[in-house]
Every structure is written in structure tokens, then in C-alpha cells.
Short mmCIF file of C-alpha atoms and ligand atoms in Angstrom, two decimals:
data_model
loop_
_atom_site.label_atom_id
_atom_site.label_comp_id
_atom_site.label_asym_id
_atom_site.label_seq_id
_atom_site.Cartn_x
_atom_site.Cartn_y
_atom_site.Cartn_z
CA MET A 27 -8.73 -8.36 18.56
CA LYS A 28 -9.37 -4.82 17.20
CA ILE A 29 -8.65 -4.43 13.52
CA LEU A 30 -8.57 -1.12 11.59
CA VAL A 31 -9.40 -1.68 7.87
CA THR A 32 -8.53 1.00 5.37
CA ASN A 33 -7.64 1.32 1.67
CA ASP A 34 -6.79 3.77 -1.11
CA ASP A 35 -9.51 2.73 -3.58
CA GLY A 36 -12.20 4.49 -1.49
CA VAL A 37 -15.28 3.42 0.41
CA ALA A 38 -17.09 1.99 -2.67
CA ALA A 39 -14.28 -0.52 -3.53
CA PRO A 40 -15.38 -4.19 -3.69
CA GLY A 41 -11.96 -5.30 -2.37
CA LEU A 42 -12.71 -3.41 0.91
CA ARG A 43 -15.99 -5.32 1.39
CA ALA A 44 -14.38 -8.62 0.70
CA LEU A 45 -11.70 -7.94 3.30
CA VAL A 46 -14.14 -6.84 5.94
CA GLU A 47 -16.38 -9.86 5.46
CA GLU A 48 -13.48 -12.18 6.28
CA LEU A 49 -11.78 -10.16 9.08
CA LYS A 50 -15.00 -9.71 11.03
CA LYS A 51 -14.94 -13.46 11.71
CA LEU A 52 -11.85 -12.85 13.92
CA GLY A 53 -12.44 -9.70 15.78
CA LYS A 54 -13.89 -6.20 16.09
CA VAL A 55 -13.44 -4.47 12.72
CA VAL A 56 -13.68 -0.67 12.23
CA VAL A 57 -13.46 0.83 8.70
CA VAL A 58 -11.93 4.26 8.19
CA VAL A 59 -11.28 5.02 4.49
CA PRO A 60 -10.90 7.76 2.01
CA ASP A 61 -14.29 8.90 0.58
CA ARG A 62 -13.04 8.36 -2.95
CA GLU A 63 -10.24 6.67 -4.87
CA GLN A 64 -6.75 7.85 -3.84
CA SER A 65 -4.53 5.42 -5.72
CA GLY A 66 -0.98 6.68 -6.23
CA VAL A 67 -0.98 9.33 -3.50
CA GLY A 68 1.69 7.48 -1.56
CA THR A 69 2.32 8.68 2.01
CA SER A 70 0.79 12.13 1.41
CA VAL A 71 -0.64 13.77 4.47
CA THR A 72 -3.10 16.69 4.26
CA LEU A 73 -1.69 19.65 6.23
CA HIS A 74 -3.15 22.70 4.43
CA HIS A 75 -6.87 22.25 4.90
CA PRO A 76 -9.18 20.70 7.49
CA LEU A 77 -10.43 17.12 7.07
CA ARG A 78 -14.15 16.20 7.25
CA VAL A 79 -14.89 12.77 8.69
CA ARG A 80 -18.37 11.19 8.52
CA GLU A 81 -19.81 8.03 9.86
CA VAL A 82 -21.88 6.36 7.04
CA VAL A 83 -24.09 3.34 6.68
CA PRO A 84 -22.03 0.30 7.60
CA ILE A 85 -20.49 -1.47 4.60
CA SER A 86 -21.20 -4.71 6.39
CA ASP A 87 -23.59 -5.49 9.28
CA GLY A 88 -22.33 -4.13 12.59
CA ILE A 89 -19.12 -2.70 11.09
CA PRO A 90 -18.62 1.05 12.03
CA THR A 91 -17.67 2.81 8.78
CA HIS A 92 -16.15 6.22 8.61
CA ILE A 93 -15.07 8.12 5.48
CA VAL A 94 -12.44 10.77 5.41
CA GLU A 95 -12.13 13.57 2.85
CA GLY A 96 -8.39 12.89 2.58
CA THR A 97 -5.67 10.41 1.77
CA PRO A 98 -5.12 6.86 3.03
CA SER A 99 -2.47 8.15 5.45
CA ASP A 100 -4.88 10.79 6.66
CA SER A 101 -7.49 8.04 7.32
CA VAL A 102 -5.13 5.98 9.47
CA ILE A 103 -3.91 9.02 11.40
CA ILE A 104 -7.52 10.18 12.07
CA ALA A 105 -8.53 6.63 12.92
CA LEU A 106 -5.81 6.08 15.43
CA GLY A 107 -5.97 9.62 16.91
CA MET A 108 -9.69 10.36 17.00
CA VAL A 109 -12.06 7.65 15.89
CA LEU A 110 -10.82 4.59 17.81
CA GLY A 111 -10.89 4.94 21.50
CA GLU A 112 -9.18 1.71 22.28
CA LYS A 113 -5.92 0.16 21.30
CA VAL A 114 -5.71 -1.11 17.66
CA ASP A 115 -4.01 -4.56 17.26
CA LEU A 116 -3.75 -4.72 13.50
CA VAL A 117 -4.09 -2.42 10.49
CA VAL A 118 -5.12 -3.99 7.17
CA SER A 119 -5.19 -2.02 3.94
CA GLY A 120 -6.86 -3.18 0.72
CA ILE A 121 -7.68 -5.22 -1.10
CA ASN A 122 -6.18 -3.08 -3.81
CA GLU A 123 -7.16 -3.36 -7.40
CA GLY A 124 -3.74 -3.68 -9.13
CA SER A 125 -0.41 -4.85 -7.85
CA ASN A 126 1.93 -2.81 -5.58
CA LEU A 127 5.31 -4.32 -6.46
CA GLY A 128 8.93 -3.09 -6.55
CA ASN A 129 9.32 0.64 -6.70
CA ASP A 130 5.55 1.07 -6.75
CA VAL A 131 5.47 0.63 -2.98
CA ILE A 132 6.69 4.26 -2.77
CA ILE A 133 3.73 5.72 -4.66
CA SER A 134 1.15 3.23 -3.38
CA GLY A 135 -1.55 4.66 -1.18
CA THR A 136 -2.41 1.09 -0.09
CA VAL A 137 1.08 0.44 1.28
CA ALA A 138 1.30 3.95 2.70
CA ALA A 139 -1.74 3.34 4.84
CA ALA A 140 -0.12 0.13 6.19
CA PHE A 141 3.04 2.19 6.78
CA GLN A 142 1.07 4.61 8.90
CA GLY A 143 -0.04 1.76 11.14
CA TYR A 144 3.51 0.50 11.32
CA PHE A 145 4.82 3.98 12.19
CA HIS A 146 2.47 3.96 15.12
CA GLY A 147 3.91 0.63 16.37
CA ILE A 148 1.03 -1.53 15.05
CA SER A 149 1.54 -4.62 12.96
CA SER A 150 0.07 -3.92 9.49
CA MET A 151 -0.64 -5.57 6.20
CA ALA A 152 -1.22 -4.21 2.68
CA LEU A 153 -2.95 -6.59 0.15
CA SER A 154 -3.13 -6.14 -3.58
CA VAL A 155 -4.42 -8.28 -6.43
CA ALA A 156 -2.51 -7.96 -9.71
CA SER A 157 -5.22 -7.07 -12.13
CA PHE A 158 -7.63 -4.27 -13.02
CA HIS A 159 -10.26 -6.56 -14.40
CA ASP A 160 -12.48 -9.44 -13.11
CA LEU A 161 -10.77 -9.42 -9.75
CA ASN A 162 -10.84 -12.51 -7.51
CA PHE A 163 -10.71 -11.28 -3.96
CA GLU A 164 -11.41 -14.62 -2.32
CA VAL A 165 -7.84 -15.79 -1.93
CA ALA A 166 -6.59 -12.42 -0.77
CA SER A 167 -9.28 -12.05 1.90
CA GLY A 168 -8.71 -15.64 3.06
CA LEU A 169 -5.01 -14.98 3.35
CA ALA A 170 -5.62 -11.75 5.27
CA LEU A 171 -7.69 -13.71 7.77
CA ALA A 172 -5.02 -16.42 8.03
CA PHE A 173 -2.29 -13.82 8.73
CA ALA A 174 -4.58 -11.98 11.15
CA ARG A 175 -5.02 -15.23 13.12
CA GLN A 176 -1.23 -15.61 13.32
CA PHE A 177 -0.93 -12.05 14.70
CA LYS A 178 -3.72 -12.73 17.20
CA GLU A 179 -2.04 -15.88 18.45
CA GLY A 180 1.27 -14.14 18.78
CA ALA A 181 2.92 -16.28 16.26
CA LEU A 182 4.45 -13.32 14.43
CA PRO A 183 6.79 -10.60 15.81
CA HIS A 184 5.33 -7.44 17.18
CA LYS A 185 5.36 -4.50 14.78
CA LEU A 186 5.61 -6.24 11.42
CA LEU A 187 4.71 -4.74 8.06
CA LEU A 188 3.76 -7.07 5.26
CA ASN A 189 3.25 -6.15 1.65
CA ILE A 190 1.19 -8.89 0.10
CA ASN A 191 0.48 -9.23 -3.64
CA LEU A 192 -1.56 -12.03 -5.26
CA PRO A 193 -2.00 -13.16 -8.82
CA ASN A 194 -5.57 -12.80 -9.96
CA LEU A 195 -6.21 -16.42 -9.97
CA PRO A 196 -8.42 -18.98 -8.17
CA LEU A 197 -6.64 -20.84 -5.35
CA LYS A 198 -6.33 -24.00 -7.48
CA ASP A 199 -4.14 -22.21 -10.01
CA ILE A 200 -1.80 -20.55 -7.40
CA GLU A 201 1.56 -22.33 -6.94
CA GLY A 202 2.22 -21.27 -3.32
CA ILE A 203 3.43 -18.45 -1.11
CA GLU A 204 6.87 -16.91 -1.58
CA ILE A 205 8.62 -14.69 1.00
CA THR A 206 10.26 -12.04 -1.23
CA ARG A 207 12.32 -8.90 -1.43
CA LEU A 208 11.32 -5.88 -3.48
CA GLY A 209 12.17 -5.99 -7.23
CA GLU A 210 12.49 -2.90 -9.26
CA ARG A 211 10.34 -1.06 -11.65
CA SER A 212 11.66 2.07 -13.24
CA THR A 213 9.94 5.24 -11.97
CA THR A 214 10.44 6.55 -15.49
CA ASP A 215 8.28 3.89 -17.07
CA ALA A 216 5.87 6.55 -18.22
CA VAL A 217 8.70 8.43 -19.83
CA ARG A 218 10.21 5.43 -21.56
CA ASN A 219 6.98 3.86 -22.64
CA GLY A 220 5.45 6.96 -24.05
CA ALA A 221 2.67 6.70 -21.43
CA ILE A 222 2.35 10.50 -21.08
CA SER A 223 -0.22 11.91 -23.42
CA LYS A 224 -0.79 15.58 -24.32
CA GLY A 225 -4.28 17.04 -24.93
CA PHE A 226 -6.12 20.29 -25.07
CA ASP A 227 -8.98 21.17 -22.73
CA GLY A 228 -10.40 23.91 -24.92
CA LYS A 229 -8.30 26.60 -23.31
CA ARG A 230 -4.90 25.11 -22.44
CA ASP A 231 -2.68 22.13 -23.07
CA TYR A 232 -2.62 19.41 -20.43
CA TYR A 233 -0.46 16.31 -19.80
CA TRP A 234 -1.65 13.01 -18.49
CA ILE A 235 0.62 10.38 -16.88
CA ARG A 236 -1.03 7.06 -17.70
CA HIS A 237 -0.56 3.48 -16.62
CA GLY A 238 2.01 2.29 -19.20
CA ALA A 239 3.00 -1.32 -19.86
CA PRO A 240 5.63 -1.46 -17.06
CA GLU A 241 9.08 -2.89 -17.65
CA TRP A 242 9.42 -5.08 -14.65
CA VAL A 243 12.87 -5.93 -13.37
CA GLY A 244 13.08 -8.64 -10.79
CA GLY A 245 15.31 -11.61 -10.40
CA GLU A 246 14.57 -14.83 -8.49
CA GLY A 247 13.31 -14.14 -4.99
CA THR A 248 11.72 -10.76 -5.80
CA ASP A 249 8.11 -9.91 -5.53
CA ILE A 250 7.83 -9.33 -9.31
CA TRP A 251 9.36 -12.76 -9.98
CA ALA A 252 6.96 -14.45 -7.51
CA LEU A 253 3.88 -13.08 -9.28
CA LYS A 254 5.26 -14.19 -12.69
CA GLN A 255 5.44 -17.71 -11.23
CA ASN A 256 1.80 -17.54 -10.21
CA ARG A 257 2.82 -17.37 -6.63
CA ILE A 258 1.66 -15.10 -3.79
CA SER A 259 4.36 -12.63 -2.82
CA VAL A 260 4.81 -11.62 0.85
CA THR A 261 7.43 -8.92 1.40
CA PRO A 262 8.23 -7.80 4.91
CA LEU A 263 9.07 -4.08 4.75
CA HIS A 264 10.62 -1.51 7.11
CA SER A 265 10.99 2.20 6.82
CA ASP A 266 14.82 2.36 6.77
CA LEU A 267 15.63 3.56 3.25
CA THR A 268 19.32 4.09 4.05
CA ASP A 269 21.70 2.92 1.32
CA SER A 270 24.24 1.42 3.69
CA GLU A 271 26.43 0.10 0.80
CA HIS A 272 27.41 3.66 -0.13
CA CYS A 273 27.86 5.18 3.26
CA ALA A 274 31.65 4.45 3.28
CA VAL A 275 32.42 6.25 -0.01
CA LEU A 276 30.45 9.25 1.13
CA GLN A 277 32.06 9.21 4.56
CA ASP A 278 35.53 9.30 2.84
CA MET A 279 34.47 12.29 0.81
CA SER A 280 32.78 14.25 3.56
CA SER A 281 35.84 15.99 5.05
CA SER A 282 37.06 17.27 1.71
CA LEU A 283 33.61 18.34 0.83
CA PHE A 284 33.36 20.34 4.05
CA ASP A 285 36.81 21.85 3.49
CA SER A 286 35.73 22.90 -0.05
CA LEU A 287 32.84 24.81 1.42
CA LYS A 288 35.34 26.90 3.43
CA THR A 289 37.58 27.64 0.48
CA THR A 290 34.81 28.36 -2.07
CA GLY A 291 32.73 30.34 0.45
MN1 MN B 302 -5.69 1.66 -5.33
#
């Protein structure tokens, strides 16, 4: 089994090492990652300047390690297109420092990297631990290995994307695994929580969007709810963002909208 491991926290992230140490027990692991932290860049792809890629000292014995001067999505695209000669069976992204829940999956570089694998028809996983301090990667890396085994044995459907979030707890304090749907977190958290600060750099004013205390919204069965219950959240994702519920009302309106273009034009 050939596994591409990537992340958005960059090559120096301890969560990356923890993941690689586990996954190499199962198959051939290759690491292709951004050369520095790229949290929050979402699905961004670099189109306006060339990308340098360098093979560096393996982060673990025998594990080819490449760094990309770009985003997590760039890393996966370069890995699949240029670095890896053979077919990749699984893409694993993480282990991220901090959760990627609810609306945050849209801005998450960790989840975006997994999406790139999925877009290329490869089963992919994103793993995140819900803390910025004293992180425990042991359970997350163990779970990554357990899921990778299921993929290897063909026990899971082809082309699956899993967004996995874990409470930052030792296994004995975790209540179980919950299969969840995405909850919500307002994208305007920083606006409502006053988490934008203004400063002066000596010449000009600047603004800084900070991590605020997010107002999590998530009923039973959501990823946010699962974490609050000290459970591991596993959310299968797909890329269809269509709001099917509102297609009918828009369809009803479409003829008159088109007619109005003719009269106002
Ligand atoms: Mn990150």
C-alpha cells in the first residue's frame, strides 16, 4: 500500500511525525508537505509563481520527504503529478494542531489537502486534534493506522473522504467514535467576538484576524457535539455543495428573472 502523507502545519510539525511513525507499519509512506505552516489557506492553489520542491532529510528512517514552497493543495498536486511515480492508494493529512469542525472545513488547509486526494479519485483522511497546547497525537495516529488497514483490506468504499477530529485526551478518557455530520460555526466569529485587532506598524495601520473564542453551533449528531461529549468525530465528506433544498424556489423564479433581463435591458 502506497500512502501519501501531507499536512498544513508544515514539515516541522510534531503531528506529522507521529502520523508517519504509525502509517509506515502498514505500507510505503512518502511525505510531501508545505515547507512552513499554512493553516487556514483552504483549497488555495498557487498559479501565479513557480513552485520549488526539495527532497530533504527523511523525517523518519527510510521515508522520502519532500517540501514544497506552497500550499497543502499544491503539495498534493505536485506529489500526485510529479513526485510519486506509482499509483497512490491513500492520502492522509495531519495530524493538525487544532480542530477542523463545522464551517472551518472550508478554510482548513488540512481538510483541503485531503480534498485534493479525493478530487483525484483517491480515498483520503484528514486528522485533527482539538487543542493548541500539550497535544496527544497517540490516539489520532493509532486511529489513522486502523482506518488505513480498513482501506487496505477493501472494507471501505473506494474514494471516501473522512474528516476526523479527536478530543485532546488519552484513550482511557475518550467515550467512543461517533459518525457525524458537519455542525456550524459562524464565519463571522471574528467579527462578533471582537477578534479583529487594529495596530500600527510604525508607518501604517494594520488589522489582524485572530482566533476568537468561537461560538459553536451543533446539535446532536454533529461533529461539534461529538467533541463536546469527549468522543471522536468521523465525518464523511463530499464535494457537492449544492443547496438542493432551495433549487425549487429558484427554479420557479428563473423564467421571470430571465424575462426581466429582456425588459430592463
Ligand atoms: Mn494547521
